[in-house]
């Protein structure tokens, strides 16, 4: 009797079977509940009107941005009516060109951080910050400044401004502050809004909108952008002109994923400017070259700010000159486009910003004829 195993007793075996059966039924009930819930959810989704949005605005916002609404005009009006503005202060107005016309404004945007912590819970941030929406180079903001004789920023700039500091640098500079720190590049010889902003000194008050746009992205495929190009190890061709073009390109060149990409893949920058004295971030060119970027300035004498893009002056003549100089720089080498890229054009991704519309259209057609897929020609200022 002492050697008899009690686990073989019929009563014990029966209780074990009942326990296993109860566990199985519990798991089956949970699975059935999940399947029924999924079926109900699918039915509810089918009943609702389909309206596809891509989340690109402020963090946690599901409303359409300028480039997200099925009706573009409706999207623009909704964006204007629901735009949230935050108070910003100019902390530095830095000269970034030899002639003093290119100015980099450092903005401190009020962005208080709230934390939740307890005895048994680690310190955790509650809610989202303004800077959390800035994820990709090429994203933009709206700016309001104080009109003449006014103390409050009520004059809204007519165009959006690309953030010139990279997302990583902006988050690093903002991490220990109750403010979000960003940089914006403006030109004294640009439009009236830029000329006003270029004269602001430290302490000047502004209002800035939430971050907008998808950064450098394709017009034809919403899944194609700068990040996917870097992940696919594609050669990068960057083309920009003036402050409007160099600001977002500088954010891309200073972005850690692009810097890591440049160590093993060709990255080429063509920057159109009047002369070396008017070039923005000239002091950073050597640093970019050391990181693996092939910096190729394209000097166009007589180029005045963004006059050609705004339609002032002899725009057609200036645009033709820009077009000829740019095509000579990109396609004029012995090996053509392949020599400029350092790789097969069929694998390349192109980033363009700040060019006049006619130049952009003509150059895009030429690039596609040379073998670059049109969905891999990326823009940031089409919103």
Short mmCIF file of N, CA and C in Angstrom, two decimals, residues 108-277:
data_model
loop_
_atom_site.label_atom_id
_atom_site.label_comp_id
_atom_site.label_asym_id
_atom_site.label_seq_id
_atom_site.Cartn_x
_atom_site.Cartn_y
_atom_site.Cartn_z
N UNK A 108 12.34 79.85 -28.97
CA UNK A 108 11.97 79.12 -27.75
C UNK A 108 10.44 79.16 -27.63
N UNK A 109 9.82 78.00 -27.80
CA UNK A 109 8.36 77.90 -27.82
C UNK A 109 7.88 77.39 -26.48
N UNK A 110 6.95 78.10 -25.87
CA UNK A 110 6.43 77.68 -24.57
C UNK A 110 5.84 76.28 -24.66
N UNK A 111 6.39 75.38 -23.86
CA UNK A 111 6.00 73.97 -23.95
C UNK A 111 6.23 73.31 -22.60
N UNK A 112 5.40 73.64 -21.60
CA UNK A 112 5.62 73.08 -20.26
C UNK A 112 5.48 71.57 -20.24
N UNK A 113 6.30 70.94 -19.42
CA UNK A 113 6.30 69.49 -19.29
C UNK A 113 5.70 69.12 -17.94
N UNK A 114 4.76 68.20 -17.95
CA UNK A 114 4.13 67.72 -16.73
C UNK A 114 4.45 66.25 -16.54
N UNK A 115 4.82 65.90 -15.30
CA UNK A 115 5.20 64.52 -15.01
C UNK A 115 4.29 63.95 -13.93
N UNK A 116 4.08 62.65 -13.99
CA UNK A 116 3.32 61.90 -13.00
C UNK A 116 4.26 60.90 -12.36
N UNK A 117 4.34 60.92 -11.03
CA UNK A 117 5.23 59.99 -10.34
C UNK A 117 4.66 59.64 -8.98
N UNK A 118 5.07 58.51 -8.47
CA UNK A 118 4.62 58.03 -7.18
C UNK A 118 5.65 57.12 -6.55
N UNK A 119 5.30 56.58 -5.40
CA UNK A 119 6.26 55.73 -4.68
C UNK A 119 6.58 54.47 -5.46
N UNK A 120 5.58 53.87 -6.10
CA UNK A 120 5.78 52.62 -6.81
C UNK A 120 5.69 52.77 -8.32
N UNK A 121 5.77 53.99 -8.81
CA UNK A 121 5.65 54.23 -10.24
C UNK A 121 6.78 55.15 -10.68
N UNK A 122 7.50 54.76 -11.75
CA UNK A 122 8.59 55.64 -12.22
C UNK A 122 8.04 56.95 -12.77
N UNK A 123 8.91 57.93 -12.80
CA UNK A 123 8.53 59.26 -13.30
C UNK A 123 8.13 59.15 -14.78
N UNK A 124 6.94 59.63 -15.10
CA UNK A 124 6.40 59.46 -16.44
C UNK A 124 5.79 60.77 -16.92
N UNK A 125 6.10 61.10 -18.19
CA UNK A 125 5.54 62.32 -18.77
C UNK A 125 4.07 62.13 -19.09
N UNK A 126 3.25 63.12 -18.74
CA UNK A 126 1.82 63.06 -19.05
C UNK A 126 1.53 63.98 -20.23
N UNK A 127 0.78 63.48 -21.20
CA UNK A 127 0.45 64.28 -22.36
C UNK A 127 1.61 64.37 -23.34
N UNK A 128 1.42 65.11 -24.41
CA UNK A 128 2.43 65.29 -25.44
C UNK A 128 2.93 66.73 -25.46
N UNK A 129 4.14 66.91 -25.94
CA UNK A 129 4.74 68.23 -26.05
C UNK A 129 4.66 68.73 -27.49
N UNK A 130 4.86 70.03 -27.67
CA UNK A 130 4.86 70.61 -29.00
C UNK A 130 5.93 69.96 -29.87
N UNK A 131 7.09 69.74 -29.30
CA UNK A 131 8.22 69.22 -30.07
C UNK A 131 8.00 67.77 -30.48
N UNK A 132 7.08 67.06 -29.83
CA UNK A 132 6.84 65.65 -30.17
C UNK A 132 6.29 65.48 -31.58
N UNK A 133 5.69 66.52 -32.14
CA UNK A 133 5.14 66.42 -33.49
C UNK A 133 6.20 66.58 -34.58
N UNK A 134 7.37 67.07 -34.20
CA UNK A 134 8.45 67.26 -35.18
C UNK A 134 9.25 65.96 -35.27
N UNK A 135 9.01 65.19 -36.33
CA UNK A 135 9.61 63.88 -36.45
C UNK A 135 10.53 63.74 -37.66
N UNK A 136 10.29 64.53 -38.73
CA UNK A 136 11.02 64.33 -39.97
C UNK A 136 11.51 65.66 -40.54
N UNK A 137 12.71 65.69 -41.13
CA UNK A 137 13.16 66.92 -41.80
C UNK A 137 12.21 67.30 -42.93
N UNK A 138 11.98 68.59 -43.06
CA UNK A 138 11.07 69.08 -44.08
C UNK A 138 9.70 69.47 -43.54
N UNK A 139 9.42 69.16 -42.27
CA UNK A 139 8.16 69.60 -41.69
C UNK A 139 8.21 71.10 -41.44
N UNK A 140 7.02 71.74 -41.40
CA UNK A 140 6.95 73.20 -41.42
C UNK A 140 6.07 73.75 -40.31
N UNK A 141 6.18 75.05 -40.12
CA UNK A 141 5.35 75.76 -39.15
C UNK A 141 4.87 77.07 -39.76
N UNK A 142 3.74 77.56 -39.26
CA UNK A 142 3.30 78.91 -39.57
C UNK A 142 3.81 79.87 -38.51
N UNK A 143 4.02 81.12 -38.89
CA UNK A 143 4.58 82.11 -37.97
C UNK A 143 3.74 83.38 -38.02
N UNK A 144 3.46 83.92 -36.83
CA UNK A 144 2.86 85.24 -36.69
C UNK A 144 3.86 86.15 -35.99
N UNK A 145 3.95 87.39 -36.46
CA UNK A 145 4.86 88.35 -35.85
C UNK A 145 4.10 89.65 -35.58
N UNK A 146 4.74 90.53 -34.81
CA UNK A 146 4.09 91.78 -34.43
C UNK A 146 4.16 92.78 -35.59
N UNK A 147 3.00 93.25 -36.01
CA UNK A 147 2.97 94.28 -37.04
C UNK A 147 3.50 95.59 -36.47
N UNK A 148 3.79 96.53 -37.34
CA UNK A 148 4.34 97.81 -36.90
C UNK A 148 3.38 98.52 -35.96
N UNK A 149 3.89 98.87 -34.77
CA UNK A 149 3.08 99.56 -33.77
C UNK A 149 2.25 98.64 -32.90
N UNK A 150 2.35 97.34 -33.09
CA UNK A 150 1.59 96.38 -32.30
C UNK A 150 2.51 95.66 -31.32
N UNK A 151 1.94 95.28 -30.17
CA UNK A 151 2.70 94.56 -29.16
C UNK A 151 2.42 93.06 -29.18
N UNK A 152 1.34 92.66 -29.86
CA UNK A 152 0.99 91.24 -29.93
C UNK A 152 1.22 90.74 -31.37
N UNK A 153 1.70 89.48 -31.50
CA UNK A 153 1.92 88.93 -32.85
C UNK A 153 0.61 88.58 -33.55
N UNK A 154 0.16 89.45 -34.42
CA UNK A 154 -1.11 89.25 -35.13
C UNK A 154 -0.94 89.15 -36.64
N UNK A 155 0.24 89.53 -37.15
CA UNK A 155 0.49 89.49 -38.60
C UNK A 155 0.97 88.09 -38.98
N UNK A 156 0.16 87.38 -39.77
CA UNK A 156 0.49 86.01 -40.17
C UNK A 156 1.31 86.02 -41.45
N UNK A 157 2.45 85.33 -41.43
CA UNK A 157 3.27 85.20 -42.64
C UNK A 157 2.50 84.45 -43.72
N UNK A 158 2.71 84.84 -44.96
CA UNK A 158 1.92 84.29 -46.07
C UNK A 158 2.33 82.88 -46.45
N UNK A 159 3.48 82.42 -46.01
CA UNK A 159 3.90 81.07 -46.32
C UNK A 159 4.40 80.36 -45.06
N UNK A 160 4.52 79.06 -45.18
CA UNK A 160 5.05 78.26 -44.08
C UNK A 160 6.58 78.26 -44.12
N UNK A 161 7.19 78.04 -42.97
CA UNK A 161 8.64 78.01 -42.85
C UNK A 161 9.09 76.63 -42.39
N UNK A 162 10.06 76.07 -43.10
CA UNK A 162 10.60 74.77 -42.71
C UNK A 162 11.51 74.94 -41.50
N UNK A 163 11.48 73.97 -40.62
CA UNK A 163 12.37 73.97 -39.46
C UNK A 163 13.77 73.58 -39.94
N UNK A 164 14.78 74.39 -39.60
CA UNK A 164 16.13 74.20 -40.11
C UNK A 164 17.00 73.35 -39.20
N UNK A 165 16.58 73.12 -37.97
CA UNK A 165 17.31 72.23 -37.07
C UNK A 165 16.73 70.83 -37.21
N UNK A 166 17.57 69.81 -37.07
CA UNK A 166 17.11 68.44 -37.24
C UNK A 166 16.21 68.03 -36.09
N UNK A 167 15.34 67.03 -36.30
CA UNK A 167 14.48 66.59 -35.20
C UNK A 167 15.26 66.13 -33.97
N UNK A 168 16.36 65.43 -34.16
CA UNK A 168 17.14 64.94 -33.03
C UNK A 168 17.75 66.09 -32.24
N UNK A 169 18.34 67.06 -32.96
CA UNK A 169 18.95 68.21 -32.28
C UNK A 169 17.90 69.03 -31.53
N UNK A 170 16.74 69.22 -32.13
CA UNK A 170 15.69 69.99 -31.48
C UNK A 170 15.19 69.30 -30.21
N UNK A 171 15.02 67.99 -30.27
CA UNK A 171 14.58 67.25 -29.08
C UNK A 171 15.65 67.27 -27.99
N UNK A 172 16.90 67.15 -28.39
CA UNK A 172 17.99 67.20 -27.41
C UNK A 172 18.03 68.54 -26.70
N UNK A 173 17.93 69.63 -27.46
CA UNK A 173 17.99 70.96 -26.86
C UNK A 173 16.76 71.28 -26.00
N UNK A 174 15.65 70.55 -26.25
CA UNK A 174 14.40 70.82 -25.53
C UNK A 174 14.19 69.89 -24.35
N UNK A 175 15.05 68.89 -24.20
CA UNK A 175 14.76 67.80 -23.25
C UNK A 175 14.73 68.27 -21.79
N UNK A 176 15.56 69.22 -21.42
CA UNK A 176 15.65 69.65 -20.03
C UNK A 176 14.99 71.01 -19.79
N UNK A 177 14.16 71.45 -20.72
CA UNK A 177 13.54 72.76 -20.63
C UNK A 177 12.03 72.66 -20.69
N UNK A 178 11.35 73.67 -20.18
CA UNK A 178 9.91 73.80 -20.36
C UNK A 178 9.62 74.57 -21.64
N UNK A 179 10.38 74.28 -22.66
CA UNK A 179 10.24 74.97 -23.95
C UNK A 179 10.77 74.05 -25.04
N UNK A 180 10.27 74.27 -26.26
CA UNK A 180 10.77 73.57 -27.43
C UNK A 180 11.67 74.51 -28.21
N UNK A 181 12.88 74.04 -28.54
CA UNK A 181 13.87 74.87 -29.20
C UNK A 181 14.03 74.42 -30.66
N UNK A 182 13.83 75.35 -31.59
CA UNK A 182 14.00 75.06 -33.01
C UNK A 182 14.73 76.22 -33.68
N UNK A 183 15.17 75.99 -34.91
CA UNK A 183 15.79 77.04 -35.72
C UNK A 183 15.02 77.21 -37.02
N UNK A 184 14.96 78.44 -37.51
CA UNK A 184 14.31 78.77 -38.78
C UNK A 184 15.26 79.66 -39.57
N UNK A 185 15.45 79.34 -40.85
CA UNK A 185 16.33 80.11 -41.72
C UNK A 185 15.52 81.12 -42.53
N UNK A 186 15.93 82.39 -42.49
CA UNK A 186 15.25 83.45 -43.25
C UNK A 186 16.30 84.26 -44.00
N UNK A 187 15.82 84.97 -45.04
CA UNK A 187 16.70 85.75 -45.91
C UNK A 187 16.26 87.21 -45.90
N UNK A 188 17.19 88.11 -45.63
CA UNK A 188 16.87 89.54 -45.66
C UNK A 188 16.38 89.98 -47.03
N UNK A 189 16.87 89.33 -48.07
CA UNK A 189 16.49 89.69 -49.44
C UNK A 189 15.30 88.88 -49.95
N UNK A 190 14.63 88.18 -49.05
CA UNK A 190 13.50 87.38 -49.45
C UNK A 190 12.22 88.20 -49.50
N UNK A 191 11.10 87.54 -49.23
CA UNK A 191 9.81 88.23 -49.25
C UNK A 191 9.70 89.20 -48.07
N UNK A 192 8.62 89.97 -48.03
CA UNK A 192 8.44 90.97 -46.98
C UNK A 192 8.40 90.34 -45.60
N UNK A 193 7.77 89.18 -45.47
CA UNK A 193 7.71 88.51 -44.17
C UNK A 193 9.11 88.11 -43.71
N UNK A 194 9.90 87.55 -44.63
CA UNK A 194 11.26 87.14 -44.27
C UNK A 194 12.11 88.35 -43.89
N UNK A 195 11.97 89.44 -44.64
CA UNK A 195 12.76 90.64 -44.33
C UNK A 195 12.45 91.15 -42.93
N UNK A 196 11.17 91.08 -42.53
CA UNK A 196 10.79 91.51 -41.18
C UNK A 196 11.35 90.58 -40.13
N UNK A 197 11.22 89.28 -40.36
CA UNK A 197 11.71 88.30 -39.39
C UNK A 197 13.23 88.37 -39.25
N UNK A 198 13.93 88.68 -40.34
CA UNK A 198 15.39 88.73 -40.29
C UNK A 198 15.90 89.87 -39.42
N UNK A 199 15.07 90.87 -39.17
CA UNK A 199 15.49 92.01 -38.35
C UNK A 199 15.14 91.85 -36.87
N UNK A 200 14.47 90.77 -36.49
CA UNK A 200 14.07 90.59 -35.10
C UNK A 200 15.27 90.28 -34.22
N UNK A 201 15.27 90.84 -33.03
CA UNK A 201 16.34 90.59 -32.09
C UNK A 201 15.89 89.69 -30.95
N UNK A 202 16.82 89.28 -30.09
CA UNK A 202 16.46 88.44 -28.94
C UNK A 202 15.40 89.12 -28.07
N UNK A 203 14.42 88.34 -27.66
CA UNK A 203 13.33 88.86 -26.85
C UNK A 203 12.08 89.19 -27.64
N UNK A 204 12.15 89.18 -28.97
CA UNK A 204 10.97 89.47 -29.79
C UNK A 204 9.96 88.34 -29.66
N UNK A 205 8.69 88.72 -29.59
CA UNK A 205 7.62 87.74 -29.43
C UNK A 205 7.05 87.33 -30.79
N UNK A 206 6.77 86.03 -30.90
CA UNK A 206 6.14 85.46 -32.08
C UNK A 206 5.07 84.47 -31.63
N UNK A 207 4.29 84.04 -32.59
CA UNK A 207 3.39 82.90 -32.39
C UNK A 207 3.69 81.90 -33.49
N UNK A 208 3.75 80.63 -33.13
CA UNK A 208 4.01 79.59 -34.12
C UNK A 208 2.90 78.55 -34.07
N UNK A 209 2.58 77.98 -35.21
CA UNK A 209 1.56 76.95 -35.29
C UNK A 209 2.15 75.60 -34.89
N UNK A 210 1.28 74.60 -34.82
CA UNK A 210 1.79 73.25 -34.62
C UNK A 210 2.53 72.81 -35.88
N UNK A 211 3.36 71.79 -35.74
CA UNK A 211 4.14 71.28 -36.86
C UNK A 211 3.21 70.66 -37.90
N UNK A 212 3.46 70.98 -39.18
CA UNK A 212 2.59 70.51 -40.27
C UNK A 212 3.42 69.79 -41.32
N UNK A 213 2.75 68.93 -42.07
CA UNK A 213 3.38 68.26 -43.19
C UNK A 213 3.98 66.91 -42.84
N UNK A 214 4.44 66.21 -43.89
CA UNK A 214 5.04 64.89 -43.74
C UNK A 214 6.53 64.90 -44.02
N UNK A 215 7.15 66.10 -44.00
CA UNK A 215 8.55 66.18 -44.33
C UNK A 215 8.76 65.94 -45.82
N UNK A 216 9.95 65.51 -46.19
CA UNK A 216 10.22 65.18 -47.58
C UNK A 216 9.46 63.90 -47.95
N UNK A 217 8.50 64.04 -48.84
CA UNK A 217 7.63 62.91 -49.17
C UNK A 217 7.28 62.95 -50.65
N UNK A 218 6.79 61.82 -51.14
CA UNK A 218 6.41 61.69 -52.54
C UNK A 218 5.00 62.22 -52.76
N UNK A 219 4.78 62.80 -53.94
CA UNK A 219 3.44 63.25 -54.31
C UNK A 219 2.56 62.09 -54.76
N UNK A 220 3.18 60.97 -55.10
CA UNK A 220 2.45 59.86 -55.70
C UNK A 220 2.30 58.65 -54.79
N UNK A 221 3.11 58.56 -53.74
CA UNK A 221 3.06 57.40 -52.85
C UNK A 221 3.33 57.88 -51.43
N UNK A 222 2.33 57.80 -50.58
CA UNK A 222 2.46 58.33 -49.22
C UNK A 222 3.41 57.51 -48.36
N UNK A 223 3.79 56.32 -48.82
CA UNK A 223 4.71 55.49 -48.04
C UNK A 223 6.17 55.76 -48.38
N UNK A 224 6.42 56.56 -49.39
CA UNK A 224 7.79 56.85 -49.83
C UNK A 224 8.21 58.20 -49.27
N UNK A 225 9.34 58.24 -48.60
CA UNK A 225 9.85 59.47 -48.02
C UNK A 225 11.34 59.36 -47.75
N UNK A 226 11.88 60.34 -47.05
CA UNK A 226 13.31 60.35 -46.76
C UNK A 226 13.71 59.16 -45.90
N UNK A 227 12.90 58.84 -44.91
CA UNK A 227 13.25 57.73 -44.01
C UNK A 227 13.28 56.41 -44.77
N UNK A 228 12.29 56.16 -45.62
CA UNK A 228 12.27 54.91 -46.37
C UNK A 228 13.44 54.84 -47.36
N UNK A 229 13.83 55.99 -47.93
CA UNK A 229 14.98 56.00 -48.83
C UNK A 229 16.27 55.64 -48.09
N UNK A 230 16.43 56.15 -46.87
CA UNK A 230 17.61 55.80 -46.08
C UNK A 230 17.58 54.33 -45.66
N UNK A 231 16.41 53.83 -45.30
CA UNK A 231 16.30 52.43 -44.91
C UNK A 231 16.59 51.49 -46.07
N UNK A 232 16.27 51.93 -47.30
CA UNK A 232 16.53 51.10 -48.49
C UNK A 232 17.93 51.30 -49.04
N UNK A 233 18.75 52.11 -48.37
CA UNK A 233 20.15 52.35 -48.77
C UNK A 233 20.25 52.91 -50.19
N UNK A 234 19.42 53.89 -50.50
CA UNK A 234 19.40 54.49 -51.83
C UNK A 234 20.35 55.70 -51.88
N UNK A 235 21.02 55.92 -53.02
CA UNK A 235 21.77 57.17 -53.18
C UNK A 235 20.82 58.36 -53.09
N UNK A 236 21.27 59.43 -52.43
CA UNK A 236 20.43 60.60 -52.23
C UNK A 236 20.99 61.77 -53.02
N UNK A 237 20.09 62.46 -53.73
CA UNK A 237 20.43 63.69 -54.45
C UNK A 237 19.59 64.81 -53.87
N UNK A 238 20.25 65.82 -53.27
CA UNK A 238 19.57 66.94 -52.63
C UNK A 238 19.77 68.19 -53.47
N UNK A 239 18.67 68.87 -53.81
CA UNK A 239 18.72 70.07 -54.65
C UNK A 239 17.90 71.16 -53.97
N UNK A 240 18.51 72.32 -53.73
CA UNK A 240 17.80 73.41 -53.07
C UNK A 240 18.32 74.76 -53.49
N UNK A 241 17.51 75.78 -53.27
CA UNK A 241 17.90 77.16 -53.61
C UNK A 241 17.39 78.11 -52.54
N UNK A 242 18.24 79.06 -52.14
CA UNK A 242 17.83 80.10 -51.20
C UNK A 242 17.54 79.56 -49.81
N UNK A 243 17.00 80.44 -48.97
CA UNK A 243 16.68 80.06 -47.60
C UNK A 243 15.57 79.02 -47.55
N UNK A 244 14.61 79.16 -48.45
CA UNK A 244 13.48 78.25 -48.46
C UNK A 244 13.91 76.82 -48.81
N UNK A 245 14.97 76.69 -49.59
CA UNK A 245 15.46 75.37 -49.94
C UNK A 245 16.50 74.84 -48.99
N UNK A 246 17.39 75.71 -48.51
CA UNK A 246 18.49 75.25 -47.68
C UNK A 246 18.07 74.95 -46.25
N UNK A 247 17.02 75.61 -45.76
CA UNK A 247 16.57 75.35 -44.39
C UNK A 247 16.21 73.88 -44.16
N UNK A 248 15.26 73.31 -44.93
CA UNK A 248 14.91 71.91 -44.73
C UNK A 248 16.03 70.95 -45.12
N UNK A 249 16.86 71.33 -46.12
CA UNK A 249 17.97 70.45 -46.49
C UNK A 249 19.01 70.39 -45.38
N UNK A 250 19.21 71.50 -44.69
CA UNK A 250 20.15 71.47 -43.56
C UNK A 250 19.64 70.55 -42.46
N UNK A 251 18.31 70.58 -42.20
CA UNK A 251 17.73 69.66 -41.21
C UNK A 251 17.94 68.22 -41.62
N UNK A 252 17.86 67.93 -42.93
CA UNK A 252 18.09 66.57 -43.41
C UNK A 252 19.55 66.17 -43.27
N UNK A 253 20.46 67.06 -43.62
CA UNK A 253 21.89 66.75 -43.56
C UNK A 253 22.38 66.59 -42.12
N UNK A 254 21.75 67.29 -41.17
CA UNK A 254 22.14 67.19 -39.76
C UNK A 254 21.41 66.05 -39.05
N UNK A 255 20.46 65.41 -39.72
CA UNK A 255 19.67 64.33 -39.13
C UNK A 255 20.53 63.08 -39.01
N UNK A 256 20.53 62.45 -37.85
CA UNK A 256 21.40 61.30 -37.59
C UNK A 256 21.20 60.16 -38.58
N UNK A 257 19.97 59.75 -38.94
CA UNK A 257 19.84 58.67 -39.93
C UNK A 257 20.49 58.99 -41.26
N UNK A 258 20.44 60.25 -41.72
CA UNK A 258 21.07 60.62 -42.99
C UNK A 258 22.59 60.63 -42.83
N UNK A 259 23.10 61.10 -41.70
CA UNK A 259 24.54 61.09 -41.48
C UNK A 259 25.09 59.67 -41.44
N UNK A 260 24.34 58.76 -40.80
CA UNK A 260 24.75 57.36 -40.80
C UNK A 260 24.65 56.76 -42.21
N UNK A 261 23.64 57.16 -42.95
CA UNK A 261 23.45 56.69 -44.32
C UNK A 261 24.60 57.14 -45.22
N UNK A 262 25.10 58.36 -44.99
CA UNK A 262 26.15 58.94 -45.84
C UNK A 262 27.49 58.23 -45.67
N UNK A 263 27.69 57.50 -44.59
CA UNK A 263 28.95 56.81 -44.39
C UNK A 263 29.11 55.60 -45.32
N UNK A 264 28.00 55.10 -45.86
CA UNK A 264 28.07 53.91 -46.70
C UNK A 264 27.39 54.08 -48.05
N UNK A 265 26.69 55.22 -48.28
CA UNK A 265 25.94 55.43 -49.51
C UNK A 265 26.19 56.84 -50.03
N UNK A 266 26.13 57.03 -51.36
CA UNK A 266 26.37 58.37 -51.92
C UNK A 266 25.27 59.36 -51.52
N UNK A 267 25.69 60.54 -51.07
CA UNK A 267 24.78 61.64 -50.77
C UNK A 267 25.38 62.89 -51.41
N UNK A 268 24.63 63.52 -52.34
CA UNK A 268 25.13 64.67 -53.09
C UNK A 268 24.19 65.85 -52.91
N UNK A 269 24.76 67.02 -52.62
CA UNK A 269 23.99 68.25 -52.45
C UNK A 269 24.35 69.25 -53.54
N UNK A 270 23.34 69.72 -54.29
CA UNK A 270 23.50 70.83 -55.23
C UNK A 270 22.73 72.01 -54.65
N UNK A 271 23.46 73.06 -54.31
CA UNK A 271 22.87 74.23 -53.66
C UNK A 271 23.05 75.45 -54.55
N UNK A 272 21.93 76.02 -55.03
CA UNK A 272 21.96 77.18 -55.91
C UNK A 272 21.99 78.45 -55.07
N UNK A 273 23.00 79.29 -55.29
CA UNK A 273 23.13 80.55 -54.58
C UNK A 273 23.84 81.55 -55.47
N UNK A 274 23.80 82.81 -55.09
CA UNK A 274 24.37 83.86 -55.93
C UNK A 274 25.89 83.78 -55.98
N UNK A 275 26.50 83.63 -54.82
CA UNK A 275 27.95 83.55 -54.74
C UNK A 275 28.32 82.92 -53.41
N UNK A 276 29.60 82.74 -53.20
CA UNK A 276 30.03 82.10 -51.95
C UNK A 276 29.68 82.95 -50.74
N UNK A 277 29.72 84.27 -50.87
CA UNK A 277 29.43 85.16 -49.74
C UNK A 277 27.96 85.07 -49.32
#
